[in-house]
Amino acid sequence: MEGVPFWTLLASASLTLGMGAGIVAKSVQAAPIASVHVDTGLVREALKLRLPKTRIGAIDCSRFGGLCEVVAGTTLFYVDRTARYLMIGRLYDMETRSDVTAARLLELNPDLLAAGAAGKRDSDGDEQPSTASPAATKVDLGQLPANGAIHWGPANGPKLVVLSDFHCGYCRKLSAELVKMGAHVEERPISIFGAESRKLAEAVLCAGDQQAAVHAAYDGRPVAPGAKCDTAGLDGNEAFAKAHGFGGTPVIIREDGAVLQGFHTAAQLKAFVAGGRV
């Protein structure tokens, strides 16, 4: 495996978005996990030996227990403090209920912030929807592609169309409110957080049980694999969002095309469906 580019390893690895996949790497003696100080120089040397074609940036072993965060360009991965195991995936802080990886990726990719990928953070560490870009207040739902929709919720419930990202904290909170109000949801993912969001959206779209897949994705659990399907509709969702100035998520759309942006409670959503003010 000497000389294999890191991105080749990424392509061949079986990724689990909830916790990541462990790939055995070259073992090097380093400070023990229990020690206060970790010699990141040794970690860097080990990675140079194992991933010689990957440009390694910052390495931080001080914040995540037994893991070191490694920056490679605009991408993150994690290794243990002996640099033996490499993990590709998303890291969650279960105390603050926040997606550590998503927050860090936004720091590394400021263009996502400019596009409205995230704004301020709430007390849970989740991103608040951006309101910086002007956006449509009413849209034509007929412009959405038929093959970009993920349907869930009771068939006879009040219908709402939701533009979302399964890695968006407020989208996750909104999904719980939609369940509470008994809504029939036409969920249309747009990849605010980049390639990993797109992969997860494709997995949910192609799942045999879309409703179970939606809740698994928001809970950070693996999505059961389904058959390959046409995912071009996701591109249509992206184009629709861009055309109407929707740079953040969630975006909630009523059957008449009226738009409501950001997180709202079940009571507020019921008022919106009824045509009232929120």
PDB file of C-alpha atoms in Angstrom:
ATOM      1  CA  MET A   1       0.000   0.000   0.000  1.00  0.00           C
ATOM      2  CA  GLU A   2       3.055   2.290   0.059  1.00  0.00           C
ATOM      3  CA  GLY A   3       2.613   5.269  -2.259  1.00  0.00           C
ATOM      4  CA  VAL A   4      -1.166   4.971  -2.619  1.00  0.00           C
ATOM      5  CA  PRO A   5      -2.788   8.447  -2.675  1.00  0.00           C
ATOM      6  CA  PHE A   6      -5.088   9.236   0.218  1.00  0.00           C
ATOM      7  CA  TRP A   7      -7.971   9.958  -2.154  1.00  0.00           C
ATOM      8  CA  THR A   8      -7.623   6.475  -3.653  1.00  0.00           C
ATOM      9  CA  LEU A   9      -8.092   5.092  -0.152  1.00  0.00           C
ATOM     10  CA  LEU A  10     -11.168   7.284   0.212  1.00  0.00           C
ATOM     11  CA  ALA A  11     -12.663   5.946  -2.998  1.00  0.00           C
ATOM     12  CA  SER A  12     -12.138   2.330  -2.006  1.00  0.00           C
ATOM     13  CA  ALA A  13     -13.178   2.648   1.637  1.00  0.00           C
ATOM     14  CA  SER A  14     -16.656   1.734   2.830  1.00  0.00           C
ATOM     15  CA  LEU A  15     -17.759   4.913   4.581  1.00  0.00           C
ATOM     16  CA  THR A  16     -20.155   5.034   7.535  1.00  0.00           C
ATOM     17  CA  LEU A  17     -21.240   8.661   7.947  1.00  0.00           C
ATOM     18  CA  GLY A  18     -22.395   8.265  11.535  1.00  0.00           C
ATOM     19  CA  MET A  19     -19.032   7.293  13.019  1.00  0.00           C
ATOM     20  CA  GLY A  20     -16.633   6.747  10.078  1.00  0.00           C
ATOM     21  CA  ALA A  21     -14.690   3.654   9.032  1.00  0.00           C
ATOM     22  CA  GLY A  22     -11.399   2.510  10.569  1.00  0.00           C
ATOM     23  CA  ILE A  23      -8.559   1.866   8.109  1.00  0.00           C
ATOM     24  CA  VAL A  24      -5.390   0.263   9.425  1.00  0.00           C
ATOM     25  CA  ALA A  25      -2.373   2.491   8.872  1.00  0.00           C
ATOM     26  CA  LYS A  26       1.337   2.224   9.697  1.00  0.00           C
ATOM     27  CA  SER A  27       2.017   1.926  13.432  1.00  0.00           C
ATOM     28  CA  VAL A  28       4.530   4.331  14.949  1.00  0.00           C
ATOM     29  CA  GLN A  29       5.536   4.689  18.581  1.00  0.00           C
ATOM     30  CA  ALA A  30       4.130   7.901  20.015  1.00  0.00           C
ATOM     31  CA  ALA A  31       3.035   9.288  23.344  1.00  0.00           C
ATOM     32  CA  PRO A  32       0.448   7.060  25.079  1.00  0.00           C
ATOM     33  CA  ILE A  33      -3.214   8.020  24.959  1.00  0.00           C
ATOM     34  CA  ALA A  34      -3.255   8.906  28.644  1.00  0.00           C
ATOM     35  CA  SER A  35      -0.400  11.412  28.393  1.00  0.00           C
ATOM     36  CA  VAL A  36      -1.126  15.133  28.492  1.00  0.00           C
ATOM     37  CA  HIS A  37       1.177  15.958  25.599  1.00  0.00           C
ATOM     38  CA  VAL A  38       1.093  14.239  22.211  1.00  0.00           C
ATOM     39  CA  ASP A  39       4.026  14.666  19.851  1.00  0.00           C
ATOM     40  CA  THR A  40       2.207  15.722  16.685  1.00  0.00           C
ATOM     41  CA  GLY A  41       5.542  15.584  14.872  1.00  0.00           C
ATOM     42  CA  LEU A  42       5.541  11.804  15.234  1.00  0.00           C
ATOM     43  CA  VAL A  43       1.956  11.659  14.003  1.00  0.00           C
ATOM     44  CA  ARG A  44       2.925  13.769  10.986  1.00  0.00           C
ATOM     45  CA  GLU A  45       5.921  11.562  10.181  1.00  0.00           C
ATOM     46  CA  ALA A  46       3.750   8.447  10.355  1.00  0.00           C
ATOM     47  CA  LEU A  47       1.245   9.985   7.959  1.00  0.00           C
ATOM     48  CA  LYS A  48       3.996  11.011   5.549  1.00  0.00           C
ATOM     49  CA  LEU A  49       5.132   7.396   5.415  1.00  0.00           C
ATOM     50  CA  ARG A  50       1.655   6.038   4.904  1.00  0.00           C
ATOM     51  CA  LEU A  51       0.151   8.789   2.739  1.00  0.00           C
ATOM     52  CA  PRO A  52       3.122  10.303   0.881  1.00  0.00           C
ATOM     53  CA  LYS A  53       0.987  11.990  -1.789  1.00  0.00           C
ATOM     54  CA  THR A  54      -1.321  13.717   0.665  1.00  0.00           C
ATOM     55  CA  ARG A  55      -0.442  17.253   1.760  1.00  0.00           C
ATOM     56  CA  ILE A  56      -0.929  17.270   5.528  1.00  0.00           C
ATOM     57  CA  GLY A  57      -1.791  20.578   7.148  1.00  0.00           C
ATOM     58  CA  ALA A  58      -2.593  21.182  10.810  1.00  0.00           C
ATOM     59  CA  ILE A  59      -2.768  18.305  13.303  1.00  0.00           C
ATOM     60  CA  ASP A  60      -4.642  18.767  16.585  1.00  0.00           C
ATOM     61  CA  CYS A  61      -4.524  16.013  19.217  1.00  0.00           C
ATOM     62  CA  SER A  62      -5.713  18.126  22.145  1.00  0.00           C
ATOM     63  CA  ARG A  63      -9.511  18.200  21.860  1.00  0.00           C
ATOM     64  CA  PHE A  64     -11.026  14.835  20.975  1.00  0.00           C
ATOM     65  CA  GLY A  65      -9.998  12.265  23.558  1.00  0.00           C
ATOM     66  CA  GLY A  66      -7.964   9.612  21.800  1.00  0.00           C
ATOM     67  CA  LEU A  67      -8.309  11.164  18.346  1.00  0.00           C
ATOM     68  CA  CYS A  68      -6.169  13.628  16.419  1.00  0.00           C
ATOM     69  CA  GLU A  69      -7.820  15.869  13.843  1.00  0.00           C
ATOM     70  CA  VAL A  70      -5.835  16.081  10.605  1.00  0.00           C
ATOM     71  CA  VAL A  71      -6.408  18.789   7.997  1.00  0.00           C
ATOM     72  CA  ALA A  72      -5.678  17.865   4.384  1.00  0.00           C
ATOM     73  CA  GLY A  73      -6.487  20.854   2.196  1.00  0.00           C
ATOM     74  CA  THR A  74     -10.169  21.564   2.789  1.00  0.00           C
ATOM     75  CA  THR A  75     -10.857  18.060   4.094  1.00  0.00           C
ATOM     76  CA  LEU A  76     -10.661  16.458   7.542  1.00  0.00           C
ATOM     77  CA  PHE A  77      -9.898  12.987   8.789  1.00  0.00           C
ATOM     78  CA  TYR A  78      -8.963  11.567  12.175  1.00  0.00           C
ATOM     79  CA  VAL A  79      -6.242   9.261  13.474  1.00  0.00           C
ATOM     80  CA  ASP A  80      -5.590   7.802  16.889  1.00  0.00           C
ATOM     81  CA  ARG A  81      -2.674   9.141  18.930  1.00  0.00           C
ATOM     82  CA  THR A  82      -0.372   6.330  17.879  1.00  0.00           C
ATOM     83  CA  ALA A  83      -1.197   7.019  14.216  1.00  0.00           C
ATOM     84  CA  ARG A  84      -2.178   3.409  13.726  1.00  0.00           C
ATOM     85  CA  TYR A  85      -5.848   3.867  12.801  1.00  0.00           C
ATOM     86  CA  LEU A  86      -7.384   6.352  10.381  1.00  0.00           C
ATOM     87  CA  MET A  87     -11.064   7.320  10.514  1.00  0.00           C
ATOM     88  CA  ILE A  88     -13.008   8.941   7.691  1.00  0.00           C
ATOM     89  CA  GLY A  89     -16.393  10.344   8.624  1.00  0.00           C
ATOM     90  CA  ARG A  90     -18.199  12.730  10.940  1.00  0.00           C
ATOM     91  CA  LEU A  91     -17.358  13.314  14.577  1.00  0.00           C
ATOM     92  CA  TYR A  92     -20.188  14.258  16.942  1.00  0.00           C
ATOM     93  CA  ASP A  93     -19.994  15.774  20.427  1.00  0.00           C
ATOM     94  CA  MET A  94     -22.752  13.927  22.300  1.00  0.00           C
ATOM     95  CA  GLU A  95     -22.719  16.366  25.236  1.00  0.00           C
ATOM     96  CA  THR A  96     -23.305  19.498  23.154  1.00  0.00           C
ATOM     97  CA  ARG A  97     -25.226  17.556  20.486  1.00  0.00           C
ATOM     98  CA  SER A  98     -23.154  19.191  17.769  1.00  0.00           C
ATOM     99  CA  ASP A  99     -21.513  18.007  14.577  1.00  0.00           C
ATOM    100  CA  VAL A 100     -17.852  18.831  15.220  1.00  0.00           C
ATOM    101  CA  THR A 101     -16.776  17.910  11.707  1.00  0.00           C
ATOM    102  CA  ALA A 102     -19.366  20.103  10.001  1.00  0.00           C
ATOM    103  CA  ALA A 103     -18.420  23.096  12.142  1.00  0.00           C
ATOM    104  CA  ARG A 104     -14.727  22.619  11.397  1.00  0.00           C
ATOM    105  CA  LEU A 105     -15.349  22.179   7.671  1.00  0.00           C
ATOM    106  CA  LEU A 106     -17.109  25.518   7.646  1.00  0.00           C
ATOM    107  CA  GLU A 107     -14.021  27.094   9.194  1.00  0.00           C
ATOM    108  CA  LEU A 108     -11.851  25.518   6.498  1.00  0.00           C
ATOM    109  CA  ASN A 109     -14.262  26.383   3.685  1.00  0.00           C
ATOM    110  CA  PRO A 110     -15.351  30.014   4.190  1.00  0.00           C
ATOM    111  CA  ASP A 111     -17.053  29.948   0.779  1.00  0.00           C
ATOM    112  CA  LEU A 112     -19.755  27.816   2.397  1.00  0.00           C
ATOM    113  CA  LEU A 113     -20.397  30.609   4.873  1.00  0.00           C
ATOM    114  CA  ALA A 114     -20.583  33.139   2.066  1.00  0.00           C
ATOM    115  CA  ALA A 115     -23.153  30.947   0.329  1.00  0.00           C
ATOM    116  CA  GLY A 116     -25.262  30.829   3.468  1.00  0.00           C
ATOM    117  CA  ALA A 117     -24.248  27.360   4.631  1.00  0.00           C
ATOM    118  CA  ALA A 118     -24.235  28.475   8.242  1.00  0.00           C
ATOM    119  CA  GLY A 119     -24.666  31.566  10.306  1.00  0.00           C
ATOM    120  CA  LYS A 120     -24.509  32.005  14.039  1.00  0.00           C
ATOM    121  CA  ARG A 121     -24.405  29.026  16.381  1.00  0.00           C
ATOM    122  CA  ASP A 122     -27.033  28.321  19.003  1.00  0.00           C
ATOM    123  CA  SER A 123     -26.458  26.891  22.474  1.00  0.00           C
ATOM    124  CA  ASP A 124     -26.422  23.363  21.008  1.00  0.00           C
ATOM    125  CA  GLY A 125     -23.668  24.308  18.594  1.00  0.00           C
ATOM    126  CA  ASP A 126     -26.018  24.024  15.625  1.00  0.00           C
ATOM    127  CA  GLU A 127     -26.049  26.492  12.784  1.00  0.00           C
ATOM    128  CA  GLN A 128     -28.821  29.052  12.522  1.00  0.00           C
ATOM    129  CA  PRO A 129     -30.286  29.600   9.062  1.00  0.00           C
ATOM    130  CA  SER A 130     -28.673  32.428   7.169  1.00  0.00           C
ATOM    131  CA  THR A 131     -30.829  35.408   6.227  1.00  0.00           C
ATOM    132  CA  ALA A 132     -28.108  37.380   4.452  1.00  0.00           C
ATOM    133  CA  SER A 133     -29.156  36.555   0.869  1.00  0.00           C
ATOM    134  CA  PRO A 134     -32.451  37.807  -0.569  1.00  0.00           C
ATOM    135  CA  ALA A 135     -34.734  34.910  -1.350  1.00  0.00           C
ATOM    136  CA  ALA A 136     -38.112  34.334  -2.951  1.00  0.00           C
ATOM    137  CA  THR A 137     -41.167  34.505  -0.712  1.00  0.00           C
ATOM    138  CA  LYS A 138     -43.315  32.531  -3.158  1.00  0.00           C
ATOM    139  CA  VAL A 139     -42.307  29.892  -5.699  1.00  0.00           C
ATOM    140  CA  ASP A 140     -43.787  27.655  -8.365  1.00  0.00           C
ATOM    141  CA  LEU A 141     -43.591  24.084  -7.063  1.00  0.00           C
ATOM    142  CA  GLY A 142     -44.104  22.854 -10.605  1.00  0.00           C
ATOM    143  CA  GLN A 143     -40.475  23.785 -11.291  1.00  0.00           C
ATOM    144  CA  LEU A 144     -39.225  21.064  -8.936  1.00  0.00           C
ATOM    145  CA  PRO A 145     -38.142  17.750 -10.509  1.00  0.00           C
ATOM    146  CA  ALA A 146     -40.383  14.775  -9.776  1.00  0.00           C
ATOM    147  CA  ASN A 147     -37.394  12.503  -9.108  1.00  0.00           C
ATOM    148  CA  GLY A 148     -35.801  14.734  -6.448  1.00  0.00           C
ATOM    149  CA  ALA A 149     -38.398  14.152  -3.735  1.00  0.00           C
ATOM    150  CA  ILE A 150     -38.231  11.982  -0.621  1.00  0.00           C
ATOM    151  CA  HIS A 151     -41.716  11.394   0.804  1.00  0.00           C
ATOM    152  CA  TRP A 152     -42.401  10.569   4.445  1.00  0.00           C
ATOM    153  CA  GLY A 153     -45.081  11.052   7.064  1.00  0.00           C
ATOM    154  CA  PRO A 154     -48.786  10.116   6.972  1.00  0.00           C
ATOM    155  CA  ALA A 155     -50.307  10.335   3.485  1.00  0.00           C
ATOM    156  CA  ASN A 156     -53.331  12.265   4.766  1.00  0.00           C
ATOM    157  CA  GLY A 157     -51.296  14.789   6.784  1.00  0.00           C
ATOM    158  CA  PRO A 158     -50.885  18.476   5.881  1.00  0.00           C
ATOM    159  CA  LYS A 159     -48.395  18.655   3.014  1.00  0.00           C
ATOM    160  CA  LEU A 160     -45.186  20.644   3.200  1.00  0.00           C
ATOM    161  CA  VAL A 161     -42.194  20.726   0.874  1.00  0.00           C
ATOM    162  CA  VAL A 162     -38.874  21.113   2.717  1.00  0.00           C
ATOM    163  CA  LEU A 163     -35.485  21.994   1.228  1.00  0.00           C
ATOM    164  CA  SER A 164     -32.999  20.495   3.649  1.00  0.00           C
ATOM    165  CA  ASP A 165     -29.566  19.066   4.351  1.00  0.00           C
ATOM    166  CA  PHE A 166     -29.326  15.957   6.539  1.00  0.00           C
ATOM    167  CA  HIS A 167     -26.241  17.449   8.239  1.00  0.00           C
ATOM    168  CA  CYS A 168     -28.094  20.666   9.147  1.00  0.00           C
ATOM    169  CA  GLY A 169     -28.869  20.887  12.866  1.00  0.00           C
ATOM    170  CA  TYR A 170     -31.982  22.993  12.401  1.00  0.00           C
ATOM    171  CA  CYS A 171     -33.268  20.634   9.721  1.00  0.00           C
ATOM    172  CA  ARG A 172     -32.940  17.821  12.255  1.00  0.00           C
ATOM    173  CA  LYS A 173     -34.902  19.800  14.831  1.00  0.00           C
ATOM    174  CA  LEU A 174     -37.504  20.722  12.233  1.00  0.00           C
ATOM    175  CA  SER A 175     -38.016  17.059  11.314  1.00  0.00           C
ATOM    176  CA  ALA A 176     -39.074  16.345  14.908  1.00  0.00           C
ATOM    177  CA  GLU A 177     -41.647  19.167  14.738  1.00  0.00           C
ATOM    178  CA  LEU A 178     -42.963  17.849  11.422  1.00  0.00           C
ATOM    179  CA  VAL A 179     -43.440  14.442  13.032  1.00  0.00           C
ATOM    180  CA  LYS A 180     -45.217  16.094  15.960  1.00  0.00           C
ATOM    181  CA  MET A 181     -47.705  17.861  13.680  1.00  0.00           C
ATOM    182  CA  GLY A 182     -48.312  14.750  11.569  1.00  0.00           C
ATOM    183  CA  ALA A 183     -47.191  16.400   8.328  1.00  0.00           C
ATOM    184  CA  HIS A 184     -46.784  14.644   5.006  1.00  0.00           C
ATOM    185  CA  VAL A 185     -43.322  15.846   3.994  1.00  0.00           C
ATOM    186  CA  GLU A 186     -41.885  16.121   0.520  1.00  0.00           C
ATOM    187  CA  GLU A 187     -38.230  16.465   1.494  1.00  0.00           C
ATOM    188  CA  ARG A 188     -35.859  17.796  -1.143  1.00  0.00           C
ATOM    189  CA  PRO A 189     -32.207  17.699  -0.118  1.00  0.00           C
ATOM    190  CA  ILE A 190     -29.745  20.371  -1.222  1.00  0.00           C
ATOM    191  CA  SER A 191     -26.089  19.816  -0.363  1.00  0.00           C
ATOM    192  CA  ILE A 192     -25.280  22.804   1.830  1.00  0.00           C
ATOM    193  CA  PHE A 193     -22.401  20.946   3.499  1.00  0.00           C
ATOM    194  CA  GLY A 194     -20.834  19.607   0.327  1.00  0.00           C
ATOM    195  CA  ALA A 195     -19.946  16.155  -0.944  1.00  0.00           C
ATOM    196  CA  GLU A 196     -20.775  14.206   2.213  1.00  0.00           C
ATOM    197  CA  SER A 197     -24.236  15.764   2.298  1.00  0.00           C
ATOM    198  CA  ARG A 198     -24.762  14.743  -1.326  1.00  0.00           C
ATOM    199  CA  LYS A 199     -23.733  11.141  -0.642  1.00  0.00           C
ATOM    200  CA  LEU A 200     -26.112  10.912   2.276  1.00  0.00           C
ATOM    201  CA  ALA A 201     -28.947  12.474   0.258  1.00  0.00           C
ATOM    202  CA  GLU A 202     -28.403   9.912  -2.512  1.00  0.00           C
ATOM    203  CA  ALA A 203     -28.469   7.083   0.015  1.00  0.00           C
ATOM    204  CA  VAL A 204     -31.775   8.279   1.468  1.00  0.00           C
ATOM    205  CA  LEU A 205     -33.301   8.910  -1.962  1.00  0.00           C
ATOM    206  CA  CYS A 206     -32.430   5.378  -3.105  1.00  0.00           C
ATOM    207  CA  ALA A 207     -33.411   3.647   0.148  1.00  0.00           C
ATOM    208  CA  GLY A 208     -36.096   0.996   0.051  1.00  0.00           C
ATOM    209  CA  ASP A 209     -37.791   2.609   3.065  1.00  0.00           C
ATOM    210  CA  GLN A 210     -37.359   6.347   2.615  1.00  0.00           C
ATOM    211  CA  GLN A 211     -39.123   7.251   5.852  1.00  0.00           C
ATOM    212  CA  ALA A 212     -36.808   5.055   7.937  1.00  0.00           C
ATOM    213  CA  ALA A 213     -33.822   6.371   5.987  1.00  0.00           C
ATOM    214  CA  VAL A 214     -34.752  10.010   6.680  1.00  0.00           C
ATOM    215  CA  HIS A 215     -34.890   9.464  10.430  1.00  0.00           C
ATOM    216  CA  ALA A 216     -31.690   7.398  10.408  1.00  0.00           C
ATOM    217  CA  ALA A 217     -29.889  10.165   8.520  1.00  0.00           C
ATOM    218  CA  TYR A 218     -31.017  12.857  10.960  1.00  0.00           C
ATOM    219  CA  ASP A 219     -30.137  10.647  13.937  1.00  0.00           C
ATOM    220  CA  GLY A 220     -26.600  10.077  12.611  1.00  0.00           C
ATOM    221  CA  ARG A 221     -27.268   6.347  12.135  1.00  0.00           C
ATOM    222  CA  PRO A 222     -26.225   4.381   9.041  1.00  0.00           C
ATOM    223  CA  VAL A 223     -28.758   4.416   6.218  1.00  0.00           C
ATOM    224  CA  ALA A 224     -29.668   0.927   5.027  1.00  0.00           C
ATOM    225  CA  PRO A 225     -28.358   0.544   1.458  1.00  0.00           C
ATOM    226  CA  GLY A 226     -30.910   0.307  -1.322  1.00  0.00           C
ATOM    227  CA  ALA A 227     -30.779  -0.336  -5.041  1.00  0.00           C
ATOM    228  CA  LYS A 228     -29.108   2.165  -7.346  1.00  0.00           C
ATOM    229  CA  CYS A 229     -31.512   4.829  -8.520  1.00  0.00           C
ATOM    230  CA  ASP A 230     -31.634   8.008 -10.573  1.00  0.00           C
ATOM    231  CA  THR A 231     -30.264  10.822  -8.419  1.00  0.00           C
ATOM    232  CA  ALA A 232     -30.365  13.544 -11.076  1.00  0.00           C
ATOM    233  CA  GLY A 233     -33.369  15.061  -9.302  1.00  0.00           C
ATOM    234  CA  LEU A 234     -31.037  16.215  -6.532  1.00  0.00           C
ATOM    235  CA  ASP A 235     -29.307  18.424  -9.111  1.00  0.00           C
ATOM    236  CA  GLY A 236     -32.725  19.828  -9.937  1.00  0.00           C
ATOM    237  CA  ASN A 237     -33.306  20.614  -6.263  1.00  0.00           C
ATOM    238  CA  GLU A 238     -29.970  22.451  -6.154  1.00  0.00           C
ATOM    239  CA  ALA A 239     -30.807  24.445  -9.283  1.00  0.00           C
ATOM    240  CA  PHE A 240     -34.228  25.365  -7.885  1.00  0.00           C
ATOM    241  CA  ALA A 241     -32.711  26.552  -4.599  1.00  0.00           C
ATOM    242  CA  LYS A 242     -30.052  28.601  -6.374  1.00  0.00           C
ATOM    243  CA  ALA A 243     -32.562  30.176  -8.764  1.00  0.00           C
ATOM    244  CA  HIS A 244     -34.707  31.354  -5.858  1.00  0.00           C
ATOM    245  CA  GLY A 245     -31.866  32.564  -3.618  1.00  0.00           C
ATOM    246  CA  PHE A 246     -32.099  29.813  -1.009  1.00  0.00           C
ATOM    247  CA  GLY A 247     -28.545  29.541   0.331  1.00  0.00           C
ATOM    248  CA  GLY A 248     -29.378  28.017   3.725  1.00  0.00           C
ATOM    249  CA  THR A 249     -31.653  25.359   5.157  1.00  0.00           C
ATOM    250  CA  PRO A 250     -34.338  24.560   6.076  1.00  0.00           C
ATOM    251  CA  VAL A 251     -36.736  26.162   3.617  1.00  0.00           C
ATOM    252  CA  ILE A 252     -40.414  25.227   4.093  1.00  0.00           C
ATOM    253  CA  ILE A 253     -42.888  25.620   1.228  1.00  0.00           C
ATOM    254  CA  ARG A 254     -46.665  25.444   1.424  1.00  0.00           C
ATOM    255  CA  GLU A 255     -48.811  23.877  -1.330  1.00  0.00           C
ATOM    256  CA  ASP A 256     -49.603  27.327  -2.763  1.00  0.00           C
ATOM    257  CA  GLY A 257     -45.865  28.089  -3.040  1.00  0.00           C
ATOM    258  CA  ALA A 258     -45.594  30.380  -0.006  1.00  0.00           C
ATOM    259  CA  VAL A 259     -42.146  30.174   1.590  1.00  0.00           C
ATOM    260  CA  LEU A 260     -41.126  30.024   5.247  1.00  0.00           C
ATOM    261  CA  GLN A 261     -37.400  29.920   6.049  1.00  0.00           C
ATOM    262  CA  GLY A 262     -35.663  28.516   9.115  1.00  0.00           C
ATOM    263  CA  PHE A 263     -36.711  26.402  12.075  1.00  0.00           C
ATOM    264  CA  HIS A 264     -40.291  26.651  13.343  1.00  0.00           C
ATOM    265  CA  THR A 265     -42.317  24.772  15.921  1.00  0.00           C
ATOM    266  CA  ALA A 266     -45.213  22.436  15.152  1.00  0.00           C
ATOM    267  CA  ALA A 267     -47.713  25.096  16.258  1.00  0.00           C
ATOM    268  CA  GLN A 268     -46.151  27.679  13.956  1.00  0.00           C
ATOM    269  CA  LEU A 269     -46.123  25.212  11.080  1.00  0.00           C
ATOM    270  CA  LYS A 270     -49.811  24.436  11.590  1.00  0.00           C
ATOM    271  CA  ALA A 271     -50.594  28.157  11.418  1.00  0.00           C
ATOM    272  CA  PHE A 272     -48.506  28.428   8.238  1.00  0.00           C
ATOM    273  CA  VAL A 273     -50.327  25.495   6.613  1.00  0.00           C
ATOM    274  CA  ALA A 274     -53.662  27.104   7.520  1.00  0.00           C
ATOM    275  CA  GLY A 275     -52.593  30.262   5.713  1.00  0.00           C
ATOM    276  CA  GLY A 276     -52.020  32.353   8.807  1.00  0.00           C
ATOM    277  CA  ARG A 277     -49.012  34.418   9.877  1.00  0.00           C
ATOM    278  CA  VAL A 278     -46.188  32.742  11.808  1.00  0.00           C
TER     279      VAL A 278
END
